[in-house]
Tab-separated table of C-alpha atoms and ligand atoms in Angstrom:
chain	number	residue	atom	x	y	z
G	1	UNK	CA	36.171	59.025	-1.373
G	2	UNK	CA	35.826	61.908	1.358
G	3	UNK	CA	36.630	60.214	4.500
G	4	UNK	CA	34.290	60.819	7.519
G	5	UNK	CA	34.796	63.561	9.270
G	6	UNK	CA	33.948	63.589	13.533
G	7	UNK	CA	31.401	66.033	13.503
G	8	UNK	CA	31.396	68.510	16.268
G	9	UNK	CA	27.687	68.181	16.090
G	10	UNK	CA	28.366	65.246	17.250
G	11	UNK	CA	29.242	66.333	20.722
G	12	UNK	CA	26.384	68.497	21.381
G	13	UNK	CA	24.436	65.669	20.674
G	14	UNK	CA	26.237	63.904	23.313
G	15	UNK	CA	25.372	66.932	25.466
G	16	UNK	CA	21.615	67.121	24.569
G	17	UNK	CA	21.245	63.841	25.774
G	18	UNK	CA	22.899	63.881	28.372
G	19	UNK	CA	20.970	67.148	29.865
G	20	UNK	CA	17.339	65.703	28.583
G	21	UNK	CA	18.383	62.354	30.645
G	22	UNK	CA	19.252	64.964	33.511
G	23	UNK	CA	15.895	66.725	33.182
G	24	UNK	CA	14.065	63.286	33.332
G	25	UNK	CA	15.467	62.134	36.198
G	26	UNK	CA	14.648	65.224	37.863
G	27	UNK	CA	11.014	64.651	36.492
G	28	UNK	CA	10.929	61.357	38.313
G	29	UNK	CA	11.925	62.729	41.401
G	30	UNK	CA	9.112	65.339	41.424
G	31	UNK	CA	6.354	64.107	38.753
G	32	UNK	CA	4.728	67.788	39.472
G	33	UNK	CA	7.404	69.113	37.587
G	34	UNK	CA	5.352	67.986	34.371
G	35	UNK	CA	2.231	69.864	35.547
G	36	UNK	CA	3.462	73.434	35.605
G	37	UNK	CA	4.711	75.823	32.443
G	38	UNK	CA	6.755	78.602	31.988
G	39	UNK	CA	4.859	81.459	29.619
G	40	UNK	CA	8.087	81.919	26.710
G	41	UNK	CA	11.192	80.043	25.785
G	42	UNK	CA	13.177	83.206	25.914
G	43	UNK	CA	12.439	83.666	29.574
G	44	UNK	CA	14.468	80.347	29.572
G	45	UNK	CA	17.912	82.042	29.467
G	46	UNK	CA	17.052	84.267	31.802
G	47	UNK	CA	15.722	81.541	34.193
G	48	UNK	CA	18.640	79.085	33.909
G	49	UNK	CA	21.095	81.885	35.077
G	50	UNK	CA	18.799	82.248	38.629
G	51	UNK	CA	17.371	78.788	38.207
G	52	UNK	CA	20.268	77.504	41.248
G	53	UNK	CA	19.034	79.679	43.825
G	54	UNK	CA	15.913	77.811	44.703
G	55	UNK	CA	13.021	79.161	43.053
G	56	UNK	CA	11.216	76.136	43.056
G	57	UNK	CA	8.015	76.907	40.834
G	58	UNK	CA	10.304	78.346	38.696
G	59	UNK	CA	12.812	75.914	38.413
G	60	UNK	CA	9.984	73.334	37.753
G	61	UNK	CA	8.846	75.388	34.946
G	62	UNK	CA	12.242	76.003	33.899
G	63	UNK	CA	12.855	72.378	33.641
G	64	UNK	CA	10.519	71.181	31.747
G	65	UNK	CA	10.729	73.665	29.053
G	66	UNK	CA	14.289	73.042	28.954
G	67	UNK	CA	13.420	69.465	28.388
G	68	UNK	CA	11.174	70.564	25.071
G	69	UNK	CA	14.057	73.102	24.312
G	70	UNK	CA	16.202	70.074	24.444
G	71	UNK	CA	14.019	67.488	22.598
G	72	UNK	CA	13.601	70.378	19.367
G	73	UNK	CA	17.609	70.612	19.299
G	74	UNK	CA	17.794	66.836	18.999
G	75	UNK	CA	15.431	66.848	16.227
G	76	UNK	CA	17.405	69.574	14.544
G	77	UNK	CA	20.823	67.942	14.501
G	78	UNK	CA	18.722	64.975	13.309
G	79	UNK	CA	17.401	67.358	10.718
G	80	UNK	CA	20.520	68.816	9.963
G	81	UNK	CA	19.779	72.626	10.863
G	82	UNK	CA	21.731	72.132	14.546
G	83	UNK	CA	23.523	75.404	15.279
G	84	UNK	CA	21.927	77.506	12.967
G	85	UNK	CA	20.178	80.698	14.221
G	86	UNK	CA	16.614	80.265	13.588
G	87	UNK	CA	16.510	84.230	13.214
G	88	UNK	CA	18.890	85.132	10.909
G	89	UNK	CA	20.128	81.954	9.808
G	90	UNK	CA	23.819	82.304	10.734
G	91	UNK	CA	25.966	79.697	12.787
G	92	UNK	CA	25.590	79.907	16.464
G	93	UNK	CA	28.966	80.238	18.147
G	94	UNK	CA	30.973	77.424	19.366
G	95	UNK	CA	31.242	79.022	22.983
G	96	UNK	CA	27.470	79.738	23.062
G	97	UNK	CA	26.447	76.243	22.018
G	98	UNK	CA	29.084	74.698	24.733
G	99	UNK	CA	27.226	77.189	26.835
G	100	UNK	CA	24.010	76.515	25.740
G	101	UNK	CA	23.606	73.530	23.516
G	102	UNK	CA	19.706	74.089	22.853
G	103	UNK	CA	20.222	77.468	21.640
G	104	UNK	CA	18.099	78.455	18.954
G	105	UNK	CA	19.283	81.727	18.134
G	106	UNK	CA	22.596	83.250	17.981
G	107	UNK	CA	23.403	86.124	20.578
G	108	UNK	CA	22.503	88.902	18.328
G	109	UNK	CA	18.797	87.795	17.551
G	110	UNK	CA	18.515	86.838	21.223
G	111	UNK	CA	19.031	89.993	22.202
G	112	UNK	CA	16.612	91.688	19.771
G	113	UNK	CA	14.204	88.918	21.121
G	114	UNK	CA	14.581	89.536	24.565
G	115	UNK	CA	14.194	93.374	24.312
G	116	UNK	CA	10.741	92.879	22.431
K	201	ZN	ZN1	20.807	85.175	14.544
């Protein structure tokens, strides 16, 4: 009998829904939010790092496609494919996942991405 290991998965899943509870709060607040888009995920990285400063259009947008980002991770640890670069397949880092804990893609492919 293997005994049960504490996944670390585990904790991001904490962390997913803890942010996605975040983001639907802020919905609440400002039920606009859920009327504006952003135009690509990727620009989602990008946005979070200036999303702080006030943009408020942006941050909207940013939001909400956070929240999707956010909903797909929980159905991948669900699935069982949480962490796992959805380019090339390889385990996201620990640190990026802390960082980041909807990332789809590991650093590598998101930098081919975002240079495309
Ligand atoms: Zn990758």
């Amino acid at each position: 009998m293997k005994s049960a290991l504490k996944s670390p998965k585990n904790s991001y899943r904490k962390l997913l829904l803890k942010k996605r509870d975040e983001l639907l709060a802020t919905f609440r607040l400002d039920p606009e939010a859920l009327t504006i888009s952003i135009r690509t995920p990727d620009e989602v990285e990008f946005a979070s790092k200036t999303a702080e400063q006030g943009v408020t259009a942006a941050t909207v947008a940013l939001r909400r496609q956070m929240l999707k980002e956010v909903e797909k991770a929980l159905a991948r640890v669900v699935g069982g494919t949480y962490g796992l670069c959805e380019g090339c397949g390889q385990e996201i880092s620990s640190s990026r996942l802390n960082a980041l804990p909807w990332a789809r893609y590991c650093l590598i492919c998101q930098e081919l991405r975002s240079r495309n």
